[in-house]
Amino acid sequence: QVQLVESGGRLVQAGGSLRLSCIVSGRTFSISGMGWFRQAPGKEREFVATINWSGASTDYADSVKGRFTISRDNAKNTLFLQMNSLKPEDTALYYCAARNYHGSRRYQEYDFWGQGTQVTVSS
């Protein structure tokens, strides 16, 4: 099995920055694609960003492109999400996800999930 634990979420003012982390443990050798998703109250879970195993290939939702950066440190089994120029509409519970294949925008295709970390952006 694989366990994911997110951290780094907190209350921040609009225009500010946050860095989320996700530590992966367990059968980490089986993991290839990883991603970040978010879910606001009353809304569906939505894609934020994804990255392949080497980190050479990334993909972003249009709403965060140019503001967020996904990266990973495989030696430390850690996934990151650097979030800059935060907006109130970025407020959500942010989830880290992993799968045994390349990254995907579809949350249904991920096998493993963390418990989420709350990001709240005040105006």
PDB file of C-alpha atoms in Angstrom:
ATOM      1  CA  GLN A   1       0.000   0.000   0.000  1.00  0.00           C
ATOM      2  CA  VAL A   2       0.908   3.658  -0.347  1.00  0.00           C
ATOM      3  CA  GLN A   3       0.238   6.408   2.186  1.00  0.00           C
ATOM      4  CA  LEU A   4       0.121  10.123   1.392  1.00  0.00           C
ATOM      5  CA  VAL A   5       0.219  12.917   3.956  1.00  0.00           C
ATOM      6  CA  GLU A   6      -0.246  16.551   2.938  1.00  0.00           C
ATOM      7  CA  SER A   7       0.826  19.615   4.895  1.00  0.00           C
ATOM      8  CA  GLY A   8       1.323  23.336   4.439  1.00  0.00           C
ATOM      9  CA  GLY A   9      -2.219  24.596   4.131  1.00  0.00           C
ATOM     10  CA  ARG A  10      -3.286  27.635   6.168  1.00  0.00           C
ATOM     11  CA  LEU A  11      -5.054  30.991   6.042  1.00  0.00           C
ATOM     12  CA  VAL A  12      -3.326  33.502   3.759  1.00  0.00           C
ATOM     13  CA  GLN A  13      -4.220  36.887   2.285  1.00  0.00           C
ATOM     14  CA  ALA A  14      -4.961  37.324  -1.399  1.00  0.00           C
ATOM     15  CA  GLY A  15      -1.749  37.836  -3.357  1.00  0.00           C
ATOM     16  CA  GLY A  16       0.222  35.722  -0.925  1.00  0.00           C
ATOM     17  CA  SER A  17       2.065  32.436  -1.420  1.00  0.00           C
ATOM     18  CA  LEU A  18       1.991  28.959   0.074  1.00  0.00           C
ATOM     19  CA  ARG A  19       3.946  25.770  -0.466  1.00  0.00           C
ATOM     20  CA  LEU A  20       2.132  22.491   0.007  1.00  0.00           C
ATOM     21  CA  SER A  21       3.996  19.259   0.627  1.00  0.00           C
ATOM     22  CA  CYS A  22       2.943  15.631   0.317  1.00  0.00           C
ATOM     23  CA  ILE A  23       5.079  12.890   1.829  1.00  0.00           C
ATOM     24  CA  VAL A  24       4.714   9.443   0.283  1.00  0.00           C
ATOM     25  CA  SER A  25       5.428   6.259   2.229  1.00  0.00           C
ATOM     26  CA  GLY A  26       4.918   2.539   1.778  1.00  0.00           C
ATOM     27  CA  ARG A  27       5.335   0.923  -1.637  1.00  0.00           C
ATOM     28  CA  THR A  28       6.755   4.089  -3.163  1.00  0.00           C
ATOM     29  CA  PHE A  29       8.526   2.184  -5.938  1.00  0.00           C
ATOM     30  CA  SER A  30       5.135   1.477  -7.502  1.00  0.00           C
ATOM     31  CA  ILE A  31       4.269   5.151  -7.890  1.00  0.00           C
ATOM     32  CA  SER A  32       4.633   6.965 -11.204  1.00  0.00           C
ATOM     33  CA  GLY A  33       2.249   9.867 -11.836  1.00  0.00           C
ATOM     34  CA  MET A  34       1.235  12.222  -9.042  1.00  0.00           C
ATOM     35  CA  GLY A  35      -1.146  15.119  -8.861  1.00  0.00           C
ATOM     36  CA  TRP A  36      -2.836  17.807  -6.813  1.00  0.00           C
ATOM     37  CA  PHE A  37      -6.589  18.215  -6.730  1.00  0.00           C
ATOM     38  CA  ARG A  38      -8.838  20.532  -4.745  1.00  0.00           C
ATOM     39  CA  GLN A  39     -12.398  20.599  -3.556  1.00  0.00           C
ATOM     40  CA  ALA A  40     -14.345  23.586  -2.318  1.00  0.00           C
ATOM     41  CA  PRO A  41     -17.541  23.199  -0.257  1.00  0.00           C
ATOM     42  CA  GLY A  42     -20.459  22.219  -2.464  1.00  0.00           C
ATOM     43  CA  LYS A  43     -18.273  21.708  -5.509  1.00  0.00           C
ATOM     44  CA  GLU A  44     -16.780  18.725  -7.298  1.00  0.00           C
ATOM     45  CA  ARG A  45     -13.170  17.747  -6.827  1.00  0.00           C
ATOM     46  CA  GLU A  46     -11.162  19.486  -9.536  1.00  0.00           C
ATOM     47  CA  PHE A  47      -7.791  18.976 -11.150  1.00  0.00           C
ATOM     48  CA  VAL A  48      -4.995  21.392 -10.225  1.00  0.00           C
ATOM     49  CA  ALA A  49      -1.716  19.931 -11.503  1.00  0.00           C
ATOM     50  CA  THR A  50       0.008  16.680 -12.342  1.00  0.00           C
ATOM     51  CA  ILE A  51       3.599  15.511 -12.828  1.00  0.00           C
ATOM     52  CA  ASN A  52       5.260  12.405 -14.212  1.00  0.00           C
ATOM     53  CA  TRP A  53       7.827  10.280 -12.395  1.00  0.00           C
ATOM     54  CA  SER A  54      10.907  12.150 -13.604  1.00  0.00           C
ATOM     55  CA  GLY A  55       9.362  15.579 -13.150  1.00  0.00           C
ATOM     56  CA  ALA A  56      10.051  16.446 -16.778  1.00  0.00           C
ATOM     57  CA  SER A  57       6.383  16.485 -17.740  1.00  0.00           C
ATOM     58  CA  THR A  58       3.806  18.634 -15.957  1.00  0.00           C
ATOM     59  CA  ASP A  59       0.262  19.776 -16.666  1.00  0.00           C
ATOM     60  CA  TYR A  60      -1.851  22.485 -15.054  1.00  0.00           C
ATOM     61  CA  ALA A  61      -5.441  23.574 -14.917  1.00  0.00           C
ATOM     62  CA  ASP A  62      -5.976  26.831 -16.791  1.00  0.00           C
ATOM     63  CA  SER A  63      -7.103  28.506 -13.577  1.00  0.00           C
ATOM     64  CA  VAL A  64      -3.692  28.035 -11.923  1.00  0.00           C
ATOM     65  CA  LYS A  65      -1.317  28.104 -14.891  1.00  0.00           C
ATOM     66  CA  GLY A  66       1.430  30.650 -14.382  1.00  0.00           C
ATOM     67  CA  ARG A  67       0.724  30.916 -10.642  1.00  0.00           C
ATOM     68  CA  PHE A  68       1.226  27.363  -9.340  1.00  0.00           C
ATOM     69  CA  THR A  69       4.206  25.057  -9.814  1.00  0.00           C
ATOM     70  CA  ILE A  70       4.202  21.312  -9.153  1.00  0.00           C
ATOM     71  CA  SER A  71       7.476  19.506  -8.429  1.00  0.00           C
ATOM     72  CA  ARG A  72       8.711  16.332  -6.772  1.00  0.00           C
ATOM     73  CA  ASP A  73      11.797  15.080  -4.976  1.00  0.00           C
ATOM     74  CA  ASN A  74      11.871  11.322  -5.492  1.00  0.00           C
ATOM     75  CA  ALA A  75      14.872  10.895  -3.201  1.00  0.00           C
ATOM     76  CA  LYS A  76      12.756  12.294  -0.374  1.00  0.00           C
ATOM     77  CA  ASN A  77       9.471  10.781  -1.574  1.00  0.00           C
ATOM     78  CA  THR A  78       7.877  14.227  -1.516  1.00  0.00           C
ATOM     79  CA  LEU A  79       5.545  16.097  -3.849  1.00  0.00           C
ATOM     80  CA  PHE A  80       5.258  19.890  -3.730  1.00  0.00           C
ATOM     81  CA  LEU A  81       2.860  22.564  -4.920  1.00  0.00           C
ATOM     82  CA  GLN A  82       4.175  26.128  -4.896  1.00  0.00           C
ATOM     83  CA  MET A  83       1.217  28.504  -5.023  1.00  0.00           C
ATOM     84  CA  ASN A  84       1.802  32.195  -5.781  1.00  0.00           C
ATOM     85  CA  SER A  85      -0.536  35.136  -6.346  1.00  0.00           C
ATOM     86  CA  LEU A  86      -3.266  33.335  -4.451  1.00  0.00           C
ATOM     87  CA  LYS A  87      -6.878  34.359  -5.000  1.00  0.00           C
ATOM     88  CA  PRO A  88      -9.966  33.850  -2.827  1.00  0.00           C
ATOM     89  CA  GLU A  89     -11.256  31.382  -5.426  1.00  0.00           C
ATOM     90  CA  ASP A  90      -8.266  29.152  -4.646  1.00  0.00           C
ATOM     91  CA  THR A  91      -9.821  28.422  -1.245  1.00  0.00           C
ATOM     92  CA  ALA A  92     -10.365  24.668  -0.983  1.00  0.00           C
ATOM     93  CA  LEU A  93      -9.235  21.423   0.576  1.00  0.00           C
ATOM     94  CA  TYR A  94      -6.150  20.371  -1.394  1.00  0.00           C
ATOM     95  CA  TYR A  95      -5.470  16.678  -1.966  1.00  0.00           C
ATOM     96  CA  CYS A  96      -2.355  14.872  -3.058  1.00  0.00           C
ATOM     97  CA  ALA A  97      -2.879  11.791  -5.252  1.00  0.00           C
ATOM     98  CA  ALA A  98      -0.712   9.059  -6.786  1.00  0.00           C
ATOM     99  CA  ARG A  99      -1.113   6.296  -9.342  1.00  0.00           C
ATOM    100  CA  ASN A 100       0.872   3.448 -10.825  1.00  0.00           C
ATOM    101  CA  TYR A 101       0.952   5.035 -14.273  1.00  0.00           C
ATOM    102  CA  HIS A 102       1.536   8.433 -15.866  1.00  0.00           C
ATOM    103  CA  GLY A 103      -0.172  11.529 -14.493  1.00  0.00           C
ATOM    104  CA  SER A 104      -3.765  12.294 -15.371  1.00  0.00           C
ATOM    105  CA  ARG A 105      -6.277  15.134 -15.061  1.00  0.00           C
ATOM    106  CA  ARG A 106      -9.025  12.690 -14.054  1.00  0.00           C
ATOM    107  CA  TYR A 107      -9.254  12.118 -10.313  1.00  0.00           C
ATOM    108  CA  GLN A 108     -11.017   8.789 -10.933  1.00  0.00           C
ATOM    109  CA  GLU A 109      -7.774   7.394 -12.339  1.00  0.00           C
ATOM    110  CA  TYR A 110      -5.761   7.832  -9.138  1.00  0.00           C
ATOM    111  CA  ASP A 111      -5.247   4.919  -6.791  1.00  0.00           C
ATOM    112  CA  PHE A 112      -4.000   6.610  -3.624  1.00  0.00           C
ATOM    113  CA  TRP A 113      -5.089   9.768  -1.811  1.00  0.00           C
ATOM    114  CA  GLY A 114      -4.064  11.839   1.162  1.00  0.00           C
ATOM    115  CA  GLN A 115      -6.462  13.273   3.728  1.00  0.00           C
ATOM    116  CA  GLY A 116      -6.177  16.836   2.401  1.00  0.00           C
ATOM    117  CA  THR A 117      -4.843  20.148   3.701  1.00  0.00           C
ATOM    118  CA  GLN A 118      -7.014  23.270   3.940  1.00  0.00           C
ATOM    119  CA  VAL A 119      -6.042  26.405   2.053  1.00  0.00           C
ATOM    120  CA  THR A 120      -8.059  29.539   2.797  1.00  0.00           C
ATOM    121  CA  VAL A 121      -7.396  32.778   0.938  1.00  0.00           C
ATOM    122  CA  SER A 122      -8.925  35.926   2.382  1.00  0.00           C
ATOM    123  CA  SER A 123      -9.752  38.966   0.262  1.00  0.00           C
TER     124      SER A 123
END
